[in-house]
Amino acid sequence: MGRGSAAAPVSPRLALGAAALVLLAATAALPSPAAGVNVTAVLSAFPNFTDFARLLASTPVAGELAGRSSLTLLAVPNANLPQSPSAFAAGAGADIADVLRYHVLLEYLSPSDLARLPPSGKLVTTLFQTTGRAPSDLGAVNLTATGPNSTVVVRSPAPSPGANATVLGAVTAVPYNLSVLAVGGLIVPSGFDLAASESRPAPPVNITRVLTDARGFNVAASMLQASGVASEFEADEHGAGITVFVPTDDAFAGLPATDRLQSLPADRKAVVLRFHVLHSYYPLGSLESIVNPVQPTLATEDTAAGRFTLNITRVNGSIAIDTGVVQASITRTVFDQNPVAVFAVSKVLLPKEMFSLGESNSAAMAPPSTAMAPGDARNEQTPPTRISSPPDMHGEDSESSAALATAKGTWWCIAFMYLQLHLLLSLNVYTGKWMGWGENSVDAK
């Protein structure tokens, strides 16, 4: 071949750039990491797991899974769940949530992965381990293949015998994101006793600790602790439950200077705090579809029906809370575990019985007589300290001007009379001279 047909040498820089483009193209062709999936929605397609899906939806676990991927869910069929309804009552709420977390493996495992288990088994971390409530590595499960058919058994790694379950087979999978395996029963972490939890009441939820752990609620937590109101929640939790609306630190910082909330006496400040609590457990879905929008609060119980109530409605896709003075909205769920729900709200809820709207739309504190009185006799207005208001400054100016005008008129009258007298005297003298009066006329006589 001639010189003109010879291939030109490729520079190392161009070769490196071409390789980079090929690598980028190959990377773009790969599937992107999958986002979290709605586990309860996946299970809804399988009627044999409706009870297990209901359990997940009744606890915070379903929400915790929404932001995770690469999971394996050990689901229990309806027929293999405990038949006693009390096993999943509110009294065992804290325990059953952690039991369900123990069924969420933080690793994607397909049936082929289970077929390759080593003889010693495989230790897999569960969602329960992330709570910090599992001692040592007891928040993990051990997967072991046993018997001639290599049946996979899931058990606690604790030395003492505990609850275990057999993997029945694969239910469904969202590749590399969620794998759902059916197991023959609930797997209870070591140290748990669901049977005992059925007969003992759940420990009360420490609202102050919940707010401290959630962060951004330092003012509300300190006020609840100092007022002693938080200690009143325990009895209400074991009744119909409670729903607490907690203003964020930013909500307290946004209060107008005229409200003087921090300067209230301790007993009246406690009323404001009770005004933020409903005497029933309402998860977010129940608040969105609430039948009676006017809800009494714990402060209502200390006064009279119809006072210190909250108007709860759905506005523009969010839940609005109207006190008659301010309108706040729920910004997020802080805690939701039957019988306690805690929601963050955008503003401090000021009751109209203690605060009123001024002309500048800022909250101004109402007189003490109208703030706390439940009956008409105590609703009388405080008598005014002044019988009349001070005279208007413009009125004083008008009276002074009138007095000055009168004085000037008087002096002008006096001057005019003096001028007339002077003219009269002058005229008499002149007339006398003209008629021959005076000394000359006397002498002439």
PDB file of N, CA, C and O in Angstrom, residues 136-185:
ATOM      1  N   SER A 136     -26.395  -7.775  71.969  1.00  0.00           N
ATOM      2  CA  SER A 136     -25.376  -8.452  71.165  1.00  0.00           C
ATOM      3  C   SER A 136     -25.863  -8.584  69.717  1.00  0.00           C
ATOM      4  O   SER A 136     -26.282  -7.606  69.103  1.00  0.00           O
ATOM      5  N   ASP A 137     -25.800  -9.817  69.150  1.00  0.00           N
ATOM      6  CA  ASP A 137     -26.249 -10.030  67.769  1.00  0.00           C
ATOM      7  C   ASP A 137     -27.575 -10.765  67.725  1.00  0.00           C
ATOM      8  O   ASP A 137     -27.905 -11.419  66.724  1.00  0.00           O
ATOM      9  N   LEU A 138     -28.368 -10.654  68.795  1.00  0.00           N
ATOM     10  CA  LEU A 138     -29.634 -11.370  68.839  1.00  0.00           C
ATOM     11  C   LEU A 138     -30.705 -10.696  67.992  1.00  0.00           C
ATOM     12  O   LEU A 138     -31.861 -11.125  67.992  1.00  0.00           O
ATOM     13  N   GLY A 139     -30.337  -9.646  67.277  1.00  0.00           N
ATOM     14  CA  GLY A 139     -31.238  -9.055  66.296  1.00  0.00           C
ATOM     15  C   GLY A 139     -31.007  -9.646  64.911  1.00  0.00           C
ATOM     16  O   GLY A 139     -31.511  -9.130  63.916  1.00  0.00           O
ATOM     17  N   ALA A 140     -30.266 -10.746  64.843  1.00  0.00           N
ATOM     18  CA  ALA A 140     -30.023 -11.462  63.586  1.00  0.00           C
ATOM     19  C   ALA A 140     -30.692 -12.823  63.639  1.00  0.00           C
ATOM     20  O   ALA A 140     -31.091 -13.293  64.709  1.00  0.00           O
ATOM     21  N   VAL A 141     -30.824 -13.447  62.474  1.00  0.00           N
ATOM     22  CA  VAL A 141     -31.377 -14.800  62.397  1.00  0.00           C
ATOM     23  C   VAL A 141     -30.340 -15.699  61.725  1.00  0.00           C
ATOM     24  O   VAL A 141     -29.504 -15.240  60.945  1.00  0.00           O
ATOM     25  N   ASN A 142     -30.439 -16.969  62.027  1.00  0.00           N
ATOM     26  CA  ASN A 142     -29.562 -17.961  61.416  1.00  0.00           C
ATOM     27  C   ASN A 142     -30.372 -18.813  60.451  1.00  0.00           C
ATOM     28  O   ASN A 142     -31.382 -19.412  60.839  1.00  0.00           O
ATOM     29  N   LEU A 143     -29.934 -18.854  59.184  1.00  0.00           N
ATOM     30  CA  LEU A 143     -30.599 -19.656  58.159  1.00  0.00           C
ATOM     31  C   LEU A 143     -29.770 -20.923  57.948  1.00  0.00           C
ATOM     32  O   LEU A 143     -28.587 -20.850  57.583  1.00  0.00           O
ATOM     33  N   THR A 144     -30.384 -22.067  58.171  1.00  0.00           N
ATOM     34  CA  THR A 144     -29.677 -23.340  58.071  1.00  0.00           C
ATOM     35  C   THR A 144     -30.488 -24.317  57.222  1.00  0.00           C
ATOM     36  O   THR A 144     -31.711 -24.442  57.414  1.00  0.00           O
ATOM     37  N   ALA A 145     -29.792 -25.000  56.298  1.00  0.00           N
ATOM     38  CA  ALA A 145     -30.435 -26.037  55.471  1.00  0.00           C
ATOM     39  C   ALA A 145     -30.243 -27.384  56.144  1.00  0.00           C
ATOM     40  O   ALA A 145     -29.106 -27.796  56.421  1.00  0.00           O
ATOM     41  N   THR A 146     -31.337 -28.068  56.441  1.00  0.00           N
ATOM     42  CA  THR A 146     -31.261 -29.353  57.152  1.00  0.00           C
ATOM     43  C   THR A 146     -32.049 -30.424  56.419  1.00  0.00           C
ATOM     44  O   THR A 146     -32.946 -30.118  55.610  1.00  0.00           O
ATOM     45  N   GLY A 147     -31.750 -31.679  56.731  1.00  0.00           N
ATOM     46  CA  GLY A 147     -32.497 -32.809  56.185  1.00  0.00           C
ATOM     47  C   GLY A 147     -32.142 -33.128  54.755  1.00  0.00           C
ATOM     48  O   GLY A 147     -31.407 -32.393  54.078  1.00  0.00           O
ATOM     49  N   PRO A 148     -32.663 -34.230  54.283  1.00  0.00           N
ATOM     50  CA  PRO A 148     -32.346 -34.672  52.915  1.00  0.00           C
ATOM     51  C   PRO A 148     -32.866 -33.733  51.842  1.00  0.00           C
ATOM     52  O   PRO A 148     -32.309 -33.656  50.748  1.00  0.00           O
ATOM     53  N   ASN A 149     -33.921 -33.019  52.142  1.00  0.00           N
ATOM     54  CA  ASN A 149     -34.495 -32.099  51.163  1.00  0.00           C
ATOM     55  C   ASN A 149     -33.944 -30.682  51.303  1.00  0.00           C
ATOM     56  O   ASN A 149     -34.437 -29.764  50.650  1.00  0.00           O
ATOM     57  N   SER A 150     -32.922 -30.519  52.180  1.00  0.00           N
ATOM     58  CA  SER A 150     -32.313 -29.196  52.421  1.00  0.00           C
ATOM     59  C   SER A 150     -33.368 -28.160  52.805  1.00  0.00           C
ATOM     60  O   SER A 150     -33.416 -27.039  52.269  1.00  0.00           O
ATOM     61  N   THR A 151     -34.238 -28.542  53.719  1.00  0.00           N
ATOM     62  CA  THR A 151     -35.252 -27.611  54.218  1.00  0.00           C
ATOM     63  C   THR A 151     -34.564 -26.501  55.006  1.00  0.00           C
ATOM     64  O   THR A 151     -33.745 -26.766  55.889  1.00  0.00           O
ATOM     65  N   VAL A 152     -34.909 -25.256  54.708  1.00  0.00           N
ATOM     66  CA  VAL A 152     -34.281 -24.104  55.364  1.00  0.00           C
ATOM     67  C   VAL A 152     -35.080 -23.745  56.606  1.00  0.00           C
ATOM     68  O   VAL A 152     -36.308 -23.543  56.544  1.00  0.00           O
ATOM     69  N   VAL A 153     -34.371 -23.653  57.729  1.00  0.00           N
ATOM     70  CA  VAL A 153     -34.987 -23.300  59.007  1.00  0.00           C
ATOM     71  C   VAL A 153     -34.413 -21.955  59.454  1.00  0.00           C
ATOM     72  O   VAL A 153     -33.205 -21.716  59.362  1.00  0.00           O
ATOM     73  N   VAL A 154     -35.301 -21.081  59.942  1.00  0.00           N
ATOM     74  CA  VAL A 154     -34.903 -19.770  60.449  1.00  0.00           C
ATOM     75  C   VAL A 154     -35.031 -19.793  61.960  1.00  0.00           C
ATOM     76  O   VAL A 154     -36.104 -20.099  62.497  1.00  0.00           O
ATOM     77  N   ARG A 155     -33.947 -19.452  62.655  1.00  0.00           N
ATOM     78  CA  ARG A 155     -33.979 -19.476  64.125  1.00  0.00           C
ATOM     79  C   ARG A 155     -33.095 -18.367  64.675  1.00  0.00           C
ATOM     80  O   ARG A 155     -32.271 -17.782  63.956  1.00  0.00           O
ATOM     81  N   SER A 156     -33.257 -18.108  65.973  1.00  0.00           N
ATOM     82  CA  SER A 156     -32.422 -17.130  66.661  1.00  0.00           C
ATOM     83  C   SER A 156     -31.035 -17.712  66.882  1.00  0.00           C
ATOM     84  O   SER A 156     -30.891 -18.920  67.111  1.00  0.00           O
ATOM     85  N   PRO A 157     -29.988 -16.880  66.833  1.00  0.00           N
ATOM     86  CA  PRO A 157     -28.640 -17.384  67.086  1.00  0.00           C
ATOM     87  C   PRO A 157     -28.345 -17.599  68.564  1.00  0.00           C
ATOM     88  O   PRO A 157     -27.227 -18.000  68.906  1.00  0.00           O
ATOM     89  N   ALA A 158     -29.320 -17.360  69.433  1.00  0.00           N
ATOM     90  CA  ALA A 158     -29.088 -17.544  70.866  1.00  0.00           C
ATOM     91  C   ALA A 158     -28.823 -19.015  71.161  1.00  0.00           C
ATOM     92  O   ALA A 158     -29.417 -19.899  70.524  1.00  0.00           O
ATOM     93  N   PRO A 159     -27.941 -19.309  72.131  1.00  0.00           N
ATOM     94  CA  PRO A 159     -27.649 -20.713  72.457  1.00  0.00           C
ATOM     95  C   PRO A 159     -28.866 -21.476  72.948  1.00  0.00           C
ATOM     96  O   PRO A 159     -29.035 -22.652  72.631  1.00  0.00           O
ATOM     97  N   SER A 160     -29.722 -20.808  73.727  1.00  0.00           N
ATOM     98  CA  SER A 160     -30.900 -21.501  74.248  1.00  0.00           C
ATOM     99  C   SER A 160     -31.924 -21.672  73.143  1.00  0.00           C
ATOM    100  O   SER A 160     -32.039 -20.826  72.244  1.00  0.00           O
ATOM    101  N   PRO A 161     -32.698 -22.741  73.176  1.00  0.00           N
ATOM    102  CA  PRO A 161     -33.710 -22.959  72.132  1.00  0.00           C
ATOM    103  C   PRO A 161     -34.731 -21.819  72.123  1.00  0.00           C
ATOM    104  O   PRO A 161     -35.146 -21.323  73.167  1.00  0.00           O
ATOM    105  N   GLY A 162     -35.119 -21.419  70.963  1.00  0.00           N
ATOM    106  CA  GLY A 162     -36.104 -20.353  70.819  1.00  0.00           C
ATOM    107  C   GLY A 162     -37.050 -20.672  69.692  1.00  0.00           C
ATOM    108  O   GLY A 162     -37.052 -21.777  69.141  1.00  0.00           O
ATOM    109  N   ALA A 163     -37.866 -19.683  69.356  1.00  0.00           N
ATOM    110  CA  ALA A 163     -38.823 -19.888  68.276  1.00  0.00           C
ATOM    111  C   ALA A 163     -38.083 -20.019  66.952  1.00  0.00           C
ATOM    112  O   ALA A 163     -37.071 -19.360  66.712  1.00  0.00           O
ATOM    113  N   ASN A 164     -38.577 -20.885  66.111  1.00  0.00           N
ATOM    114  CA  ASN A 164     -38.002 -21.042  64.773  1.00  0.00           C
ATOM    115  C   ASN A 164     -39.128 -21.339  63.800  1.00  0.00           C
ATOM    116  O   ASN A 164     -40.256 -21.652  64.195  1.00  0.00           O
ATOM    117  N   ALA A 165     -38.838 -21.198  62.531  1.00  0.00           N
ATOM    118  CA  ALA A 165     -39.852 -21.437  61.506  1.00  0.00           C
ATOM    119  C   ALA A 165     -39.173 -21.991  60.268  1.00  0.00           C
ATOM    120  O   ALA A 165     -37.993 -21.734  60.009  1.00  0.00           O
ATOM    121  N   THR A 166     -39.920 -22.751  59.506  1.00  0.00           N
ATOM    122  CA  THR A 166     -39.425 -23.355  58.276  1.00  0.00           C
ATOM    123  C   THR A 166     -39.835 -22.511  57.083  1.00  0.00           C
ATOM    124  O   THR A 166     -40.972 -22.000  57.027  1.00  0.00           O
ATOM    125  N   VAL A 167     -38.914 -22.330  56.161  1.00  0.00           N
ATOM    126  CA  VAL A 167     -39.235 -21.607  54.930  1.00  0.00           C
ATOM    127  C   VAL A 167     -40.082 -22.525  54.053  1.00  0.00           C
ATOM    128  O   VAL A 167     -39.660 -23.616  53.660  1.00  0.00           O
ATOM    129  N   LEU A 168     -41.313 -22.078  53.740  1.00  0.00           N
ATOM    130  CA  LEU A 168     -42.252 -22.895  52.959  1.00  0.00           C
ATOM    131  C   LEU A 168     -42.039 -22.723  51.461  1.00  0.00           C
ATOM    132  O   LEU A 168     -42.370 -23.630  50.689  1.00  0.00           O
ATOM    133  N   GLY A 169     -41.518 -21.609  51.053  1.00  0.00           N
ATOM    134  CA  GLY A 169     -41.291 -21.375  49.631  1.00  0.00           C
ATOM    135  C   GLY A 169     -41.312 -19.896  49.318  1.00  0.00           C
ATOM    136  O   GLY A 169     -41.531 -19.042  50.193  1.00  0.00           O
ATOM    137  N   ALA A 170     -41.071 -19.575  48.059  1.00  0.00           N
ATOM    138  CA  ALA A 170     -41.065 -18.184  47.604  1.00  0.00           C
ATOM    139  C   ALA A 170     -42.484 -17.735  47.269  1.00  0.00           C
ATOM    140  O   ALA A 170     -43.276 -18.498  46.695  1.00  0.00           O
ATOM    141  N   VAL A 171     -42.811 -16.502  47.644  1.00  0.00           N
ATOM    142  CA  VAL A 171     -44.128 -15.928  47.353  1.00  0.00           C
ATOM    143  C   VAL A 171     -44.043 -15.050  46.106  1.00  0.00           C
ATOM    144  O   VAL A 171     -44.765 -15.252  45.128  1.00  0.00           O
ATOM    145  N   THR A 172     -43.160 -14.057  46.146  1.00  0.00           N
ATOM    146  CA  THR A 172     -42.966 -13.151  45.005  1.00  0.00           C
ATOM    147  C   THR A 172     -41.633 -12.443  45.197  1.00  0.00           C
ATOM    148  O   THR A 172     -40.989 -12.571  46.249  1.00  0.00           O
ATOM    149  N   ALA A 173     -41.254 -11.682  44.186  1.00  0.00           N
ATOM    150  CA  ALA A 173     -39.986 -10.951  44.274  1.00  0.00           C
ATOM    151  C   ALA A 173     -40.015  -9.752  43.348  1.00  0.00           C
ATOM    152  O   ALA A 173     -40.604  -9.808  42.252  1.00  0.00           O
ATOM    153  N   VAL A 174     -39.418  -8.669  43.791  1.00  0.00           N
ATOM    154  CA  VAL A 174     -39.086  -7.519  42.952  1.00  0.00           C
ATOM    155  C   VAL A 174     -37.569  -7.580  42.842  1.00  0.00           C
ATOM    156  O   VAL A 174     -36.876  -7.236  43.802  1.00  0.00           O
ATOM    157  N   PRO A 175     -37.028  -8.071  41.720  1.00  0.00           N
ATOM    158  CA  PRO A 175     -35.613  -8.461  41.662  1.00  0.00           C
ATOM    159  C   PRO A 175     -34.651  -7.455  42.278  1.00  0.00           C
ATOM    160  O   PRO A 175     -34.691  -6.262  41.965  1.00  0.00           O
ATOM    161  N   TYR A 176     -33.850  -7.984  43.163  1.00  0.00           N
ATOM    162  CA  TYR A 176     -32.773  -7.278  43.862  1.00  0.00           C
ATOM    163  C   TYR A 176     -33.270  -6.151  44.760  1.00  0.00           C
ATOM    164  O   TYR A 176     -32.489  -5.347  45.243  1.00  0.00           O
ATOM    165  N   ASN A 177     -34.561  -6.089  44.985  1.00  0.00           N
ATOM    166  CA  ASN A 177     -35.135  -5.065  45.863  1.00  0.00           C
ATOM    167  C   ASN A 177     -35.901  -5.714  47.000  1.00  0.00           C
ATOM    168  O   ASN A 177     -35.606  -5.475  48.166  1.00  0.00           O
ATOM    169  N   LEU A 178     -36.861  -6.552  46.665  1.00  0.00           N
ATOM    170  CA  LEU A 178     -37.673  -7.205  47.684  1.00  0.00           C
ATOM    171  C   LEU A 178     -37.907  -8.660  47.305  1.00  0.00           C
ATOM    172  O   LEU A 178     -38.357  -8.957  46.193  1.00  0.00           O
ATOM    173  N   SER A 179     -37.615  -9.551  48.243  1.00  0.00           N
ATOM    174  CA  SER A 179     -37.933 -10.967  48.095  1.00  0.00           C
ATOM    175  C   SER A 179     -38.851 -11.357  49.238  1.00  0.00           C
ATOM    176  O   SER A 179     -38.571 -11.055  50.400  1.00  0.00           O
ATOM    177  N   VAL A 180     -39.974 -11.983  48.917  1.00  0.00           N
ATOM    178  CA  VAL A 180     -40.946 -12.392  49.928  1.00  0.00           C
ATOM    179  C   VAL A 180     -40.937 -13.915  49.996  1.00  0.00           C
ATOM    180  O   VAL A 180     -41.220 -14.591  49.002  1.00  0.00           O
ATOM    181  N   LEU A 181     -40.602 -14.429  51.177  1.00  0.00           N
ATOM    182  CA  LEU A 181     -40.576 -15.871  51.418  1.00  0.00           C
ATOM    183  C   LEU A 181     -41.633 -16.215  52.459  1.00  0.00           C
ATOM    184  O   LEU A 181     -41.788 -15.485  53.455  1.00  0.00           O
ATOM    185  N   ALA A 182     -42.363 -17.307  52.257  1.00  0.00           N
ATOM    186  CA  ALA A 182     -43.352 -17.753  53.228  1.00  0.00           C
ATOM    187  C   ALA A 182     -42.670 -18.622  54.283  1.00  0.00           C
ATOM    188  O   ALA A 182     -41.828 -19.463  53.956  1.00  0.00           O
ATOM    189  N   VAL A 183     -43.016 -18.367  55.558  1.00  0.00           N
ATOM    190  CA  VAL A 183     -42.476 -19.166  56.662  1.00  0.00           C
ATOM    191  C   VAL A 183     -43.640 -19.755  57.448  1.00  0.00           C
ATOM    192  O   VAL A 183     -44.771 -19.239  57.410  1.00  0.00           O
ATOM    193  N   GLY A 184     -43.359 -20.827  58.188  1.00  0.00           N
ATOM    194  CA  GLY A 184     -44.420 -21.579  58.841  1.00  0.00           C
ATOM    195  C   GLY A 184     -44.970 -20.994  60.114  1.00  0.00           C
ATOM    196  O   GLY A 184     -45.918 -21.537  60.698  1.00  0.00           O
ATOM    197  N   GLY A 185     -44.460 -19.881  60.583  1.00  0.00           N
ATOM    198  CA  GLY A 185     -44.983 -19.265  61.810  1.00  0.00           C
ATOM    199  C   GLY A 185     -44.166 -18.049  62.191  1.00  0.00           C
ATOM    200  O   GLY A 185     -43.142 -17.731  61.561  1.00  0.00           O
TER     201      GLY A 185
END
